[in-house]
Amino acid sequence: MTKSSKRTILVVDDEADIREILCYNLEEEGYKVVSIDDGEKALEFLKQNQVDLILLDLMLPGIPGLELCKLMKKQPAMESIPIIMITARSSETDVIVGLELGADDYITKPFSPKEVLARIKAIFRRLDEKRGSEEVKELKFDGLQMDLSRHEVRVEGRETHLTTTEFRILQCLMTRLGHVFTRDELIDFALGKDISVVDRTIDVHITNLRKKIGRYGACIESIRAVGYRFKDAMPSSVKMPSQMVL
Amino acid sequence: MEEALRKERLDNEQLLRRGAEFVANVSHELKTPLAAIKGYSETLRSAIKRDPDKALEFLQRIDDNAERLALLINDLLELSRIEAPNFHHQVELFKVDPVLQEVREQFAHKLSGRGQTLLVRNEVENLNADKRMFEHAITNLLENAHRYSGASSLIEITGTLKTENGRIWAEFKVQDNGPGISVEDLPHIFERFYRADKSRNRLSGGSGLGLAIVKHIMLSHGGHVKAQSEAKRGASFALYFPL
């Protein structure tokens, strides 16, 4: 079963044809779909039922789309449901108002069903990423601990100070132990997508990072011509503290 | 003088504003069937192999929406033609019965499809008007009665002579016993794109211009149109041509 099959999407549009097109395509993609032709009925439905995303037409009988959007954002149980507005109006004002009211995205009629599916996927992907980063508060590998909420790193219980970039690089590597990250991926994660820096920059940060995390520095492996990874097992050449004591 | 100029400027501004609103409405109305055509044709690509029955249904919907688009464009052109300052009628004296008979024949198939009955009673023998436009007005009213009065309804067309304010008028009434029009909607139904039926289901999908066209046809003949209705007690539209 795919991830999308568990998700319910509410389609609110007064045009029967548009509802049919959206429902057919969403169901084909594995989503559970509920469709409603009126704003007021949609609000009633949302009071009783949970949905994961709403495709909302702006010109609706009952309660108009923008008004529905506003009402939803006032209700704690509904405020976090992502909304994609569907509009046939040529005016940009509605779109701007809608986005300001908290809608996540908009699609203008005539639209391509494939594009709608892509936008929905993008929203769910962003949500998953957000939830993922919220859920993981701590990363740990043996005696190396990262407390993400407090932005602290401890090596064998002793705090070590990392720069923000070093912290982000370590976080990225430790999120997927054993996975090789390219230099570009590390730059994107640590510095942001729009930052343009030379590849060597990341090497300098890695060198500094290795020094600061003691024996775990050896776990950061350089993969020639590709990038770096954090080994998922301690290299045998590195002595464990207990062995050192013995 | 200054007052007159100020008034003219205000009138012009109002005209421009109305024009802009109209263009926004038209583009909205055009985009809706277009969105359906585009959506169904893209969906058809994937449905055609997997689900041939569904694919045929989608083809029908594409056809319906193309039809709807054509209807809307025709009505838009018709409305702009009637409204044009240099518009001229082709007024002639014609016999009313054959025109009503032709309209009845055009609708016979549609009406029987919904089990609706049409009664025609006419005592106006001749009318001095644009024959094509008279037929157009009656057709639009009958089309609405067919769409909105529900299955198995009774629709009546009556033509009578009436005296009002010392003038003689030919009155043509199209009446149904359907759900009627609410008091709130009644004052707006001659506005372009106003829809009393807010749920735009497939059956009620006219161009939204039918009654606006009727109104302009009547105004251009020096006549008028009246609508009467009470919710749940049917709707009645009457055309008044001066004699």
Short mmCIF file of C-alpha atoms in Angstrom, two decimals:
data_model
loop_
_atom_site.label_atom_id
_atom_site.label_comp_id
_atom_site.label_asym_id
_atom_site.label_seq_id
_atom_site.Cartn_x
_atom_site.Cartn_y
_atom_site.Cartn_z
CA MET A 1 0.00 0.00 0.00
CA THR A 2 1.39 3.38 -0.93
CA LYS A 3 1.57 6.22 1.51
CA SER A 4 -1.00 8.26 -0.44
CA SER A 5 -3.67 5.58 -0.09
CA LYS A 6 -4.05 6.43 3.56
CA ARG A 7 -4.74 10.07 2.86
CA THR A 8 -8.16 11.63 2.42
CA ILE A 9 -8.67 14.60 0.13
CA LEU A 10 -11.79 16.76 0.18
CA VAL A 11 -12.79 18.28 -3.16
CA VAL A 12 -15.12 21.29 -2.88
CA ASP A 13 -16.38 22.54 -6.26
CA ASP A 14 -19.88 23.28 -7.52
CA GLU A 15 -19.10 22.09 -11.05
CA ALA A 16 -20.00 18.41 -11.38
CA ASP A 17 -17.51 17.92 -14.22
CA ILE A 18 -14.60 19.39 -12.29
CA ARG A 19 -15.46 17.25 -9.28
CA GLU A 20 -15.56 14.14 -11.47
CA ILE A 21 -12.19 14.90 -13.09
CA LEU A 22 -10.49 15.56 -9.76
CA CYS A 23 -12.06 12.57 -7.99
CA TYR A 24 -11.18 10.16 -10.80
CA ASN A 25 -7.55 11.25 -10.95
CA LEU A 26 -7.09 11.36 -7.18
CA GLU A 27 -8.62 7.91 -6.72
CA GLU A 28 -6.40 6.54 -9.48
CA GLU A 29 -3.45 7.88 -7.52
CA GLY A 30 -4.62 5.95 -4.45
CA TYR A 31 -6.15 8.73 -2.39
CA LYS A 32 -9.46 8.46 -0.60
CA VAL A 33 -11.69 11.25 -1.94
CA VAL A 34 -14.78 13.00 -0.66
CA SER A 35 -16.46 15.58 -2.90
CA ILE A 36 -18.89 18.30 -1.88
CA ASP A 37 -20.61 20.93 -4.06
CA ASP A 38 -21.28 23.65 -1.48
CA GLY A 39 -19.20 25.65 1.03
CA GLU A 40 -21.59 25.31 3.92
CA LYS A 41 -21.88 21.54 3.53
CA ALA A 42 -18.08 21.35 3.36
CA LEU A 43 -17.74 23.19 6.69
CA GLU A 44 -20.27 20.85 8.31
CA PHE A 45 -18.38 17.86 6.95
CA LEU A 46 -15.08 19.19 8.31
CA LYS A 47 -16.58 19.58 11.79
CA GLN A 48 -17.31 15.85 11.87
CA ASN A 49 -14.52 14.35 9.78
CA GLN A 50 -10.77 14.45 9.39
CA VAL A 51 -9.21 15.12 6.00
CA ASP A 52 -5.58 15.53 4.97
CA LEU A 53 -5.96 18.17 2.26
CA ILE A 54 -8.65 20.31 0.63
CA LEU A 55 -9.01 21.30 -3.01
CA LEU A 56 -11.19 24.37 -2.73
CA ASP A 57 -12.98 26.24 -5.50
CA LEU A 58 -13.35 29.93 -4.68
CA MET A 59 -16.74 30.59 -6.28
CA LEU A 60 -19.06 28.40 -4.27
CA PRO A 61 -22.70 28.46 -3.23
CA GLY A 62 -23.33 28.40 0.51
CA ILE A 63 -20.11 29.81 1.92
CA PRO A 64 -17.69 31.19 -0.72
CA GLY A 65 -14.22 29.61 -0.84
CA LEU A 66 -12.28 32.52 0.69
CA GLU A 67 -14.75 32.78 3.56
CA LEU A 68 -14.47 29.03 4.18
CA CYS A 69 -10.70 29.36 4.21
CA LYS A 70 -10.95 32.15 6.81
CA LEU A 71 -13.38 30.16 8.99
CA MET A 72 -11.16 27.08 8.89
CA LYS A 73 -8.07 28.97 9.98
CA LYS A 74 -9.97 30.14 13.08
CA GLN A 75 -10.76 26.59 14.21
CA PRO A 76 -7.90 24.76 15.93
CA ALA A 77 -9.05 21.37 14.61
CA MET A 78 -9.01 22.58 11.01
CA GLU A 79 -6.33 25.26 10.86
CA SER A 80 -3.51 22.93 9.89
CA ILE A 81 -5.32 21.20 6.99
CA PRO A 82 -3.50 22.24 3.79
CA ILE A 83 -5.67 24.05 1.24
CA ILE A 84 -5.11 24.30 -2.51
CA MET A 85 -7.40 26.91 -4.05
CA ILE A 86 -8.91 26.36 -7.49
CA THR A 87 -9.96 29.50 -9.29
CA ALA A 88 -11.25 30.48 -12.71
CA ARG A 89 -10.99 34.19 -12.04
CA SER A 90 -8.52 36.25 -13.95
CA SER A 91 -7.97 38.60 -11.05
CA GLU A 92 -4.91 38.02 -8.90
CA THR A 93 -6.51 39.63 -5.87
CA ASP A 94 -8.38 36.50 -4.84
CA VAL A 95 -5.24 34.42 -5.04
CA ILE A 96 -3.27 36.88 -2.95
CA VAL A 97 -6.07 37.14 -0.37
CA GLY A 98 -6.34 33.35 -0.28
CA LEU A 99 -2.63 32.86 0.26
CA GLU A 100 -2.65 35.53 2.97
CA LEU A 101 -5.56 33.74 4.64
CA GLY A 102 -3.38 30.66 4.90
CA ALA A 103 -4.04 28.63 1.75
CA ASP A 104 -0.96 26.68 0.73
CA ASP A 105 -1.15 26.87 -3.04
CA TYR A 106 -3.47 27.72 -5.93
CA ILE A 107 -4.38 26.33 -9.32
CA THR A 108 -6.13 28.26 -12.07
CA LYS A 109 -8.77 26.83 -14.37
CA PRO A 110 -8.27 25.37 -16.91
CA PHE A 111 -5.80 23.11 -15.11
CA SER A 112 -3.98 19.91 -15.90
CA PRO A 113 -4.97 17.04 -13.54
CA LYS A 114 -1.33 15.91 -13.55
CA GLU A 115 -0.27 19.30 -12.29
CA VAL A 116 -2.84 19.13 -9.48
CA LEU A 117 -1.47 15.73 -8.44
CA ALA A 118 2.08 17.09 -8.49
CA ARG A 119 1.12 20.06 -6.31
CA ILE A 120 -0.63 17.77 -3.82
CA LYS A 121 2.41 15.51 -3.65
CA ALA A 122 4.66 18.51 -3.08
CA ILE A 123 2.52 19.66 -0.15
CA PHE A 124 2.50 16.20 1.42
CA ARG A 125 6.25 15.91 0.90
CA ARG A 126 6.84 19.22 2.66
CA LEU A 127 4.55 18.15 5.49
CA ASP A 128 6.40 14.85 5.87
CA GLU A 129 9.73 16.65 5.98
CA LYS A 130 8.42 19.07 8.56
CA ARG A 131 6.94 16.31 10.70
CA GLY A 132 10.15 14.32 10.35
CA SER A 133 12.28 17.16 11.58
CA GLU A 134 9.87 17.87 14.42
CA GLU A 135 9.80 14.29 15.54
CA VAL A 136 13.55 13.72 15.58
CA LYS A 137 14.86 15.69 18.51
CA GLU A 138 18.01 13.71 19.11
CA LEU A 139 20.53 11.90 16.93
CA LYS A 140 22.89 9.41 18.50
CA PHE A 141 25.76 7.24 17.41
CA ASP A 142 27.46 5.43 20.21
CA GLY A 143 28.88 8.19 22.44
CA LEU A 144 28.19 10.97 19.96
CA GLN A 145 24.91 12.78 20.72
CA MET A 146 23.16 15.63 18.92
CA ASP A 147 20.34 17.44 20.70
CA LEU A 148 18.58 19.18 17.79
CA SER A 149 16.19 21.29 19.82
CA ARG A 150 18.97 22.68 22.07
CA HIS A 151 21.53 22.77 19.27
CA GLU A 152 24.06 20.90 21.40
CA VAL A 153 26.60 18.20 20.57
CA ARG A 154 28.16 15.93 23.19
CA VAL A 155 31.12 13.64 22.71
CA GLU A 156 31.23 10.97 25.41
CA GLY A 157 29.01 13.23 27.53
CA ARG A 158 31.18 16.32 27.12
CA GLU A 159 29.77 19.26 25.21
CA THR A 160 31.68 20.37 22.15
CA HIS A 161 31.07 23.63 20.33
CA LEU A 162 30.21 23.46 16.59
CA THR A 163 29.48 26.30 14.21
CA THR A 164 25.98 26.33 12.73
CA THR A 165 27.26 25.01 9.40
CA GLU A 166 29.23 22.22 11.05
CA PHE A 167 26.19 21.34 13.12
CA ARG A 168 23.95 21.14 10.03
CA ILE A 169 26.49 19.02 8.15
CA LEU A 170 26.75 16.57 11.05
CA GLN A 171 22.96 16.52 11.41
CA CYS A 172 22.55 15.71 7.72
CA LEU A 173 25.15 12.91 7.82
CA MET A 174 23.80 11.39 11.05
CA THR A 175 20.19 11.40 9.87
CA ARG A 176 21.07 8.63 7.41
CA LEU A 177 24.01 6.65 8.67
CA GLY A 178 25.92 4.93 5.87
CA HIS A 179 24.30 7.03 3.12
CA VAL A 180 26.67 8.91 0.85
CA PHE A 181 25.76 12.59 0.50
CA THR A 182 27.15 14.60 -2.40
CA ARG A 183 28.89 17.86 -1.66
CA ASP A 184 25.97 19.70 -3.27
CA GLU A 185 23.46 17.97 -1.02
CA LEU A 186 25.48 18.86 2.03
CA ILE A 187 25.80 22.47 0.89
CA ASP A 188 22.03 22.65 0.23
CA PHE A 189 21.20 21.25 3.63
CA ALA A 190 23.77 23.19 5.61
CA LEU A 191 23.73 26.53 3.83
CA GLY A 192 20.47 26.60 1.90
CA LYS A 193 19.56 25.93 -1.71
CA ASP A 194 20.30 29.37 -3.10
CA ILE A 195 23.81 29.60 -1.74
CA SER A 196 26.54 29.26 -4.31
CA VAL A 197 29.87 28.15 -2.89
CA VAL A 198 32.82 26.16 -4.20
CA ASP A 199 32.90 22.45 -3.39
CA ARG A 200 36.05 22.88 -1.36
CA THR A 201 34.12 24.89 1.21
CA ILE A 202 32.43 21.73 2.43
CA ASP A 203 35.81 19.97 2.71
CA VAL A 204 37.09 22.70 5.02
CA HIS A 205 34.00 22.40 7.22
CA ILE A 206 34.38 18.61 7.34
CA THR A 207 38.04 18.89 8.36
CA ASN A 208 37.09 21.21 11.24
CA LEU A 209 34.15 19.03 12.20
CA ARG A 210 36.33 15.89 12.36
CA LYS A 211 38.72 17.61 14.76
CA LYS A 212 35.90 18.65 17.07
CA ILE A 213 34.16 15.30 17.46
CA GLY A 214 37.19 13.34 18.62
CA ARG A 215 37.40 9.72 17.66
CA TYR A 216 34.07 9.96 15.80
CA GLY A 217 35.87 12.14 13.25
CA ALA A 218 37.10 8.91 11.71
CA CYS A 219 33.49 7.89 11.11
CA ILE A 220 33.09 10.64 8.55
CA GLU A 221 34.37 8.96 5.46
CA SER A 222 35.36 10.80 2.31
CA ILE A 223 34.07 9.09 -0.84
CA ARG A 224 36.33 10.03 -3.70
CA ALA A 225 34.74 12.26 -6.35
CA VAL A 226 31.33 12.00 -4.68
CA GLY A 227 31.08 13.33 -1.17
CA TYR A 228 30.88 12.08 2.37
CA ARG A 229 29.11 9.62 4.59
CA PHE A 230 28.92 8.83 8.27
CA LYS A 231 29.77 5.14 8.62
CA ASP A 232 27.07 3.07 10.20
CA ALA A 233 29.65 1.14 12.25
CA MET A 234 32.71 2.27 14.14
CA PRO A 235 35.89 1.75 12.06
CA SER A 236 37.90 -1.12 13.59
CA SER A 237 41.06 0.97 13.72
CA VAL A 238 39.46 3.31 16.24
CA LYS A 239 39.91 2.14 19.79
CA MET A 240 36.93 2.18 22.06
CA PRO A 241 37.31 4.19 25.25
CA SER A 242 36.85 1.04 27.33
CA GLN A 243 39.74 -0.63 25.51
CA MET A 244 41.85 2.40 26.19
CA VAL A 245 41.17 2.03 29.90
CA LEU A 246 42.18 -1.59 29.80
CA MET B 1 -22.25 72.93 -17.66
CA GLU B 2 -19.75 71.74 -15.07
CA GLU B 3 -22.42 69.57 -13.50
CA ALA B 4 -23.19 67.98 -16.86
CA LEU B 5 -19.50 67.25 -17.45
CA ARG B 6 -19.18 65.72 -13.99
CA LYS B 7 -22.20 63.52 -14.67
CA GLU B 8 -20.80 62.44 -18.01
CA ARG B 9 -17.50 61.52 -16.39
CA LEU B 10 -19.28 59.48 -13.70
CA ASP B 11 -21.37 57.73 -16.35
CA ASN B 12 -18.25 56.89 -18.33
CA GLU B 13 -16.52 55.54 -15.24
CA GLN B 14 -19.52 53.40 -14.43
CA LEU B 15 -19.62 52.12 -17.99
CA LEU B 16 -15.93 51.21 -17.87
CA ARG B 17 -16.35 49.47 -14.54
CA ARG B 18 -19.32 47.48 -15.81
CA GLY B 19 -17.37 46.57 -18.92
CA ALA B 20 -14.46 45.29 -16.82
CA GLU B 21 -16.82 43.27 -14.61
CA PHE B 22 -18.45 41.80 -17.69
CA VAL B 23 -15.10 40.75 -19.15
CA ALA B 24 -14.14 39.12 -15.82
CA ASN B 25 -17.46 37.26 -15.74
CA VAL B 26 -17.19 36.18 -19.37
CA SER B 27 -13.68 34.84 -18.89
CA HIS B 28 -14.85 32.93 -15.83
CA GLU B 29 -17.76 31.44 -17.75
CA LEU B 30 -15.53 30.52 -20.69
CA LYS B 31 -12.89 28.94 -18.52
CA THR B 32 -15.30 26.61 -16.75
CA PRO B 33 -16.24 24.41 -19.75
CA LEU B 34 -12.69 24.78 -21.02
CA ALA B 35 -11.38 23.41 -17.72
CA ALA B 36 -13.70 20.42 -18.09
CA ILE B 37 -12.60 19.78 -21.69
CA LYS B 38 -8.92 19.97 -20.76
CA GLY B 39 -9.35 17.90 -17.60
CA TYR B 40 -11.37 15.16 -19.28
CA SER B 41 -9.10 14.89 -22.31
CA GLU B 42 -6.02 14.54 -20.15
CA THR B 43 -7.76 11.97 -17.96
CA LEU B 44 -8.92 10.13 -21.07
CA ARG B 45 -5.32 9.37 -22.02
CA SER B 46 -4.88 7.19 -18.95
CA ALA B 47 -8.48 5.90 -18.75
CA ILE B 48 -8.75 4.72 -22.35
CA LYS B 49 -6.76 1.50 -21.85
CA ARG B 50 -7.77 0.71 -18.30
CA ASP B 51 -11.40 1.66 -18.33
CA PRO B 52 -12.95 1.90 -21.84
CA ASP B 53 -16.52 2.47 -20.54
CA LYS B 54 -15.38 5.35 -18.40
CA ALA B 55 -13.43 6.70 -21.37
CA LEU B 56 -16.63 6.80 -23.46
CA GLU B 57 -18.37 8.68 -20.66
CA PHE B 58 -15.51 11.21 -20.59
CA LEU B 59 -15.79 11.67 -24.36
CA GLN B 60 -19.47 12.49 -23.93
CA ARG B 61 -18.58 15.07 -21.27
CA ILE B 62 -16.01 16.66 -23.58
CA ASP B 63 -18.72 16.88 -26.24
CA ASP B 64 -21.25 18.38 -23.78
CA ASN B 65 -18.78 21.00 -22.65
CA ALA B 66 -17.78 21.90 -26.20
CA GLU B 67 -21.50 22.34 -26.87
CA ARG B 68 -21.83 24.53 -23.79
CA LEU B 69 -18.88 26.65 -24.90
CA ALA B 70 -20.41 27.06 -28.37
CA LEU B 71 -23.75 28.05 -26.83
CA LEU B 72 -22.09 30.63 -24.62
CA ILE B 73 -20.14 32.14 -27.51
CA ASN B 74 -23.30 32.32 -29.66
CA ASP B 75 -25.21 34.01 -26.87
CA LEU B 76 -22.39 36.48 -26.23
CA LEU B 77 -22.33 37.41 -29.91
CA GLU B 78 -26.12 37.68 -30.00
CA LEU B 79 -26.17 39.94 -26.97
CA SER B 80 -23.49 42.24 -28.31
CA ARG B 81 -25.32 42.38 -31.67
CA ILE B 82 -28.62 43.44 -30.06
CA GLU B 83 -26.89 45.96 -27.81
CA ALA B 84 -24.89 47.58 -30.60
CA PRO B 85 -25.99 51.20 -31.23
CA ASN B 86 -26.36 50.58 -34.98
CA PHE B 87 -28.52 47.48 -34.52
CA HIS B 88 -31.55 47.35 -36.80
CA HIS B 89 -34.51 45.03 -36.56
CA GLN B 90 -35.93 43.29 -39.52
CA VAL B 91 -39.48 44.15 -38.61
CA GLU B 92 -42.19 42.44 -40.61
CA LEU B 93 -45.81 41.49 -40.11
CA PHE B 94 -45.91 37.74 -39.56
CA LYS B 95 -48.37 35.06 -38.45
CA VAL B 96 -47.66 33.98 -34.86
CA ASP B 97 -49.12 30.43 -34.88
CA PRO B 98 -46.62 28.91 -37.34
CA VAL B 99 -43.71 30.32 -35.29
CA LEU B 100 -45.07 28.84 -32.05
CA GLN B 101 -45.68 25.57 -33.86
CA GLU B 102 -42.06 25.47 -35.02
CA VAL B 103 -40.81 26.12 -31.48
CA ARG B 104 -43.04 23.33 -30.21
CA GLU B 105 -41.58 20.91 -32.77
CA GLN B 106 -38.02 21.90 -31.89
CA PHE B 107 -38.65 21.11 -28.23
CA ALA B 108 -40.81 17.99 -28.62
CA HIS B 109 -37.95 15.54 -28.18
CA LYS B 110 -36.37 17.36 -25.22
CA LEU B 111 -39.67 17.76 -23.38
CA SER B 112 -40.80 14.18 -23.81
CA GLY B 113 -37.38 13.08 -22.54
CA ARG B 114 -38.26 14.56 -19.17
CA GLY B 115 -41.95 13.68 -19.30
CA GLN B 116 -42.90 17.35 -19.57
CA THR B 117 -46.12 18.51 -21.24
CA LEU B 118 -46.38 21.67 -23.35
CA LEU B 119 -49.71 23.43 -23.95
CA VAL B 120 -49.93 26.27 -26.49
CA ARG B 121 -52.95 28.62 -26.62
CA ASN B 122 -52.65 31.65 -28.83
CA GLU B 123 -55.16 34.32 -29.83
CA VAL B 124 -52.65 36.79 -31.32
CA GLU B 125 -52.94 36.25 -35.05
CA ASN B 126 -50.30 38.63 -36.43
CA LEU B 127 -47.36 40.45 -34.91
CA ASN B 128 -45.30 43.30 -36.30
CA ALA B 129 -41.81 42.52 -34.99
CA ASP B 130 -38.49 40.92 -35.88
CA LYS B 131 -39.68 37.35 -36.43
CA ARG B 132 -36.33 35.70 -35.70
CA MET B 133 -35.95 37.63 -32.44
CA PHE B 134 -39.51 36.84 -31.35
CA GLU B 135 -38.75 33.17 -31.87
CA HIS B 136 -35.44 33.57 -30.00
CA ALA B 137 -37.16 35.13 -26.97
CA ILE B 138 -39.84 32.41 -26.80
CA THR B 139 -37.18 29.71 -27.25
CA ASN B 140 -35.07 31.07 -24.38
CA LEU B 141 -38.07 31.18 -22.03
CA LEU B 142 -39.13 27.68 -23.00
CA GLU B 143 -35.57 26.41 -22.58
CA ASN B 144 -35.52 27.79 -19.01
CA ALA B 145 -38.92 26.26 -18.20
CA HIS B 146 -37.61 22.92 -19.53
CA ARG B 147 -34.39 23.13 -17.51
CA TYR B 148 -35.73 24.36 -14.19
CA SER B 149 -39.31 23.15 -13.81
CA GLY B 150 -38.41 19.54 -13.10
CA ALA B 151 -39.50 16.24 -14.60
CA SER B 152 -43.18 15.71 -15.55
CA SER B 153 -43.97 19.40 -15.23
CA LEU B 154 -46.62 21.26 -17.19
CA ILE B 155 -45.47 24.17 -19.34
CA GLU B 156 -47.94 26.56 -21.00
CA ILE B 157 -47.44 29.19 -23.68
CA THR B 158 -50.33 31.62 -24.00
CA GLY B 159 -50.69 34.51 -26.43
CA THR B 160 -53.35 37.14 -25.64
CA LEU B 161 -54.13 40.79 -26.31
CA LYS B 162 -53.97 43.07 -23.28
CA THR B 163 -54.84 46.69 -22.69
CA GLU B 164 -52.56 48.48 -20.27
CA ASN B 165 -52.21 52.26 -19.71
CA GLY B 166 -54.47 52.85 -22.66
CA ARG B 167 -52.28 50.86 -25.03
CA ILE B 168 -52.83 47.49 -26.61
CA TRP B 169 -50.10 44.92 -26.12
CA ALA B 170 -49.56 41.43 -27.40
CA GLU B 171 -48.73 39.35 -24.33
CA PHE B 172 -46.90 36.01 -24.63
CA LYS B 173 -46.64 34.14 -21.39
CA VAL B 174 -44.48 31.09 -20.68
CA GLN B 175 -45.55 29.49 -17.45
CA ASP B 176 -44.53 26.34 -15.59
CA ASN B 177 -45.56 24.56 -12.42
CA GLY B 178 -41.99 23.80 -11.25
CA PRO B 179 -40.22 24.92 -8.06
CA GLY B 180 -40.32 28.60 -9.08
CA ILE B 181 -37.85 31.38 -8.26
CA SER B 182 -37.27 32.76 -4.76
CA VAL B 183 -38.13 36.37 -3.83
CA GLU B 184 -34.41 37.15 -3.34
CA ASP B 185 -33.46 35.93 -6.80
CA LEU B 186 -36.39 37.38 -8.75
CA PRO B 187 -35.07 40.98 -9.06
CA HIS B 188 -31.72 39.73 -10.43
CA ILE B 189 -32.65 37.06 -12.94
CA PHE B 190 -32.33 39.34 -15.98
CA GLU B 191 -28.74 40.23 -15.05
CA ARG B 192 -26.06 38.59 -17.13
CA PHE B 193 -24.65 35.43 -15.59
CA TYR B 194 -26.89 35.64 -12.53
CA ARG B 195 -27.87 32.16 -11.47
CA ALA B 196 -30.84 31.51 -9.23
CA ASP B 197 -29.80 27.87 -9.16
CA LYS B 198 -26.45 28.19 -7.39
CA SER B 199 -25.64 24.52 -7.64
CA ARG B 200 -24.45 24.36 -11.20
CA ASN B 201 -25.48 20.85 -11.97
CA ARG B 202 -25.12 19.49 -15.46
CA LEU B 203 -28.76 19.96 -16.43
CA SER B 204 -29.01 23.62 -15.44
CA GLY B 205 -25.84 24.61 -17.28
CA GLY B 206 -27.16 27.23 -19.69
CA SER B 207 -25.08 30.16 -20.86
CA GLY B 208 -26.31 32.45 -18.09
CA LEU B 209 -27.27 34.97 -20.77
CA GLY B 210 -30.64 33.67 -21.94
CA LEU B 211 -32.82 36.05 -19.93
CA ALA B 212 -30.52 39.02 -20.53
CA ILE B 213 -30.98 38.41 -24.26
CA VAL B 214 -34.78 38.23 -23.82
CA LYS B 215 -34.74 41.53 -21.94
CA HIS B 216 -32.74 43.27 -24.67
CA ILE B 217 -34.89 41.83 -27.44
CA MET B 218 -37.97 43.29 -25.73
CA LEU B 219 -36.33 46.68 -25.06
CA SER B 220 -35.26 46.93 -28.68
CA HIS B 221 -38.92 46.41 -29.69
CA GLY B 222 -40.17 49.12 -27.36
CA GLY B 223 -41.68 46.38 -25.21
CA HIS B 224 -40.76 44.74 -21.92
CA VAL B 225 -40.59 41.45 -20.06
CA LYS B 226 -42.02 40.62 -16.65
CA ALA B 227 -41.20 37.73 -14.37
CA GLN B 228 -43.48 36.46 -11.65
CA SER B 229 -42.94 33.65 -9.28
CA GLU B 230 -43.37 32.34 -5.83
CA ALA B 231 -41.04 29.67 -4.56
CA LYS B 232 -42.53 26.19 -5.05
CA ARG B 233 -45.40 27.56 -7.16
CA GLY B 234 -43.87 27.75 -10.59
CA ALA B 235 -42.43 30.59 -12.65
CA SER B 236 -44.11 32.79 -15.23
CA PHE B 237 -42.44 35.05 -17.80
CA ALA B 238 -44.45 37.42 -19.96
CA LEU B 239 -43.31 39.26 -23.09
CA TYR B 240 -45.14 42.49 -24.03
CA PHE B 241 -44.97 43.71 -27.64
CA PRO B 242 -46.67 47.08 -28.37
CA LEU B 243 -49.29 46.89 -31.11
#
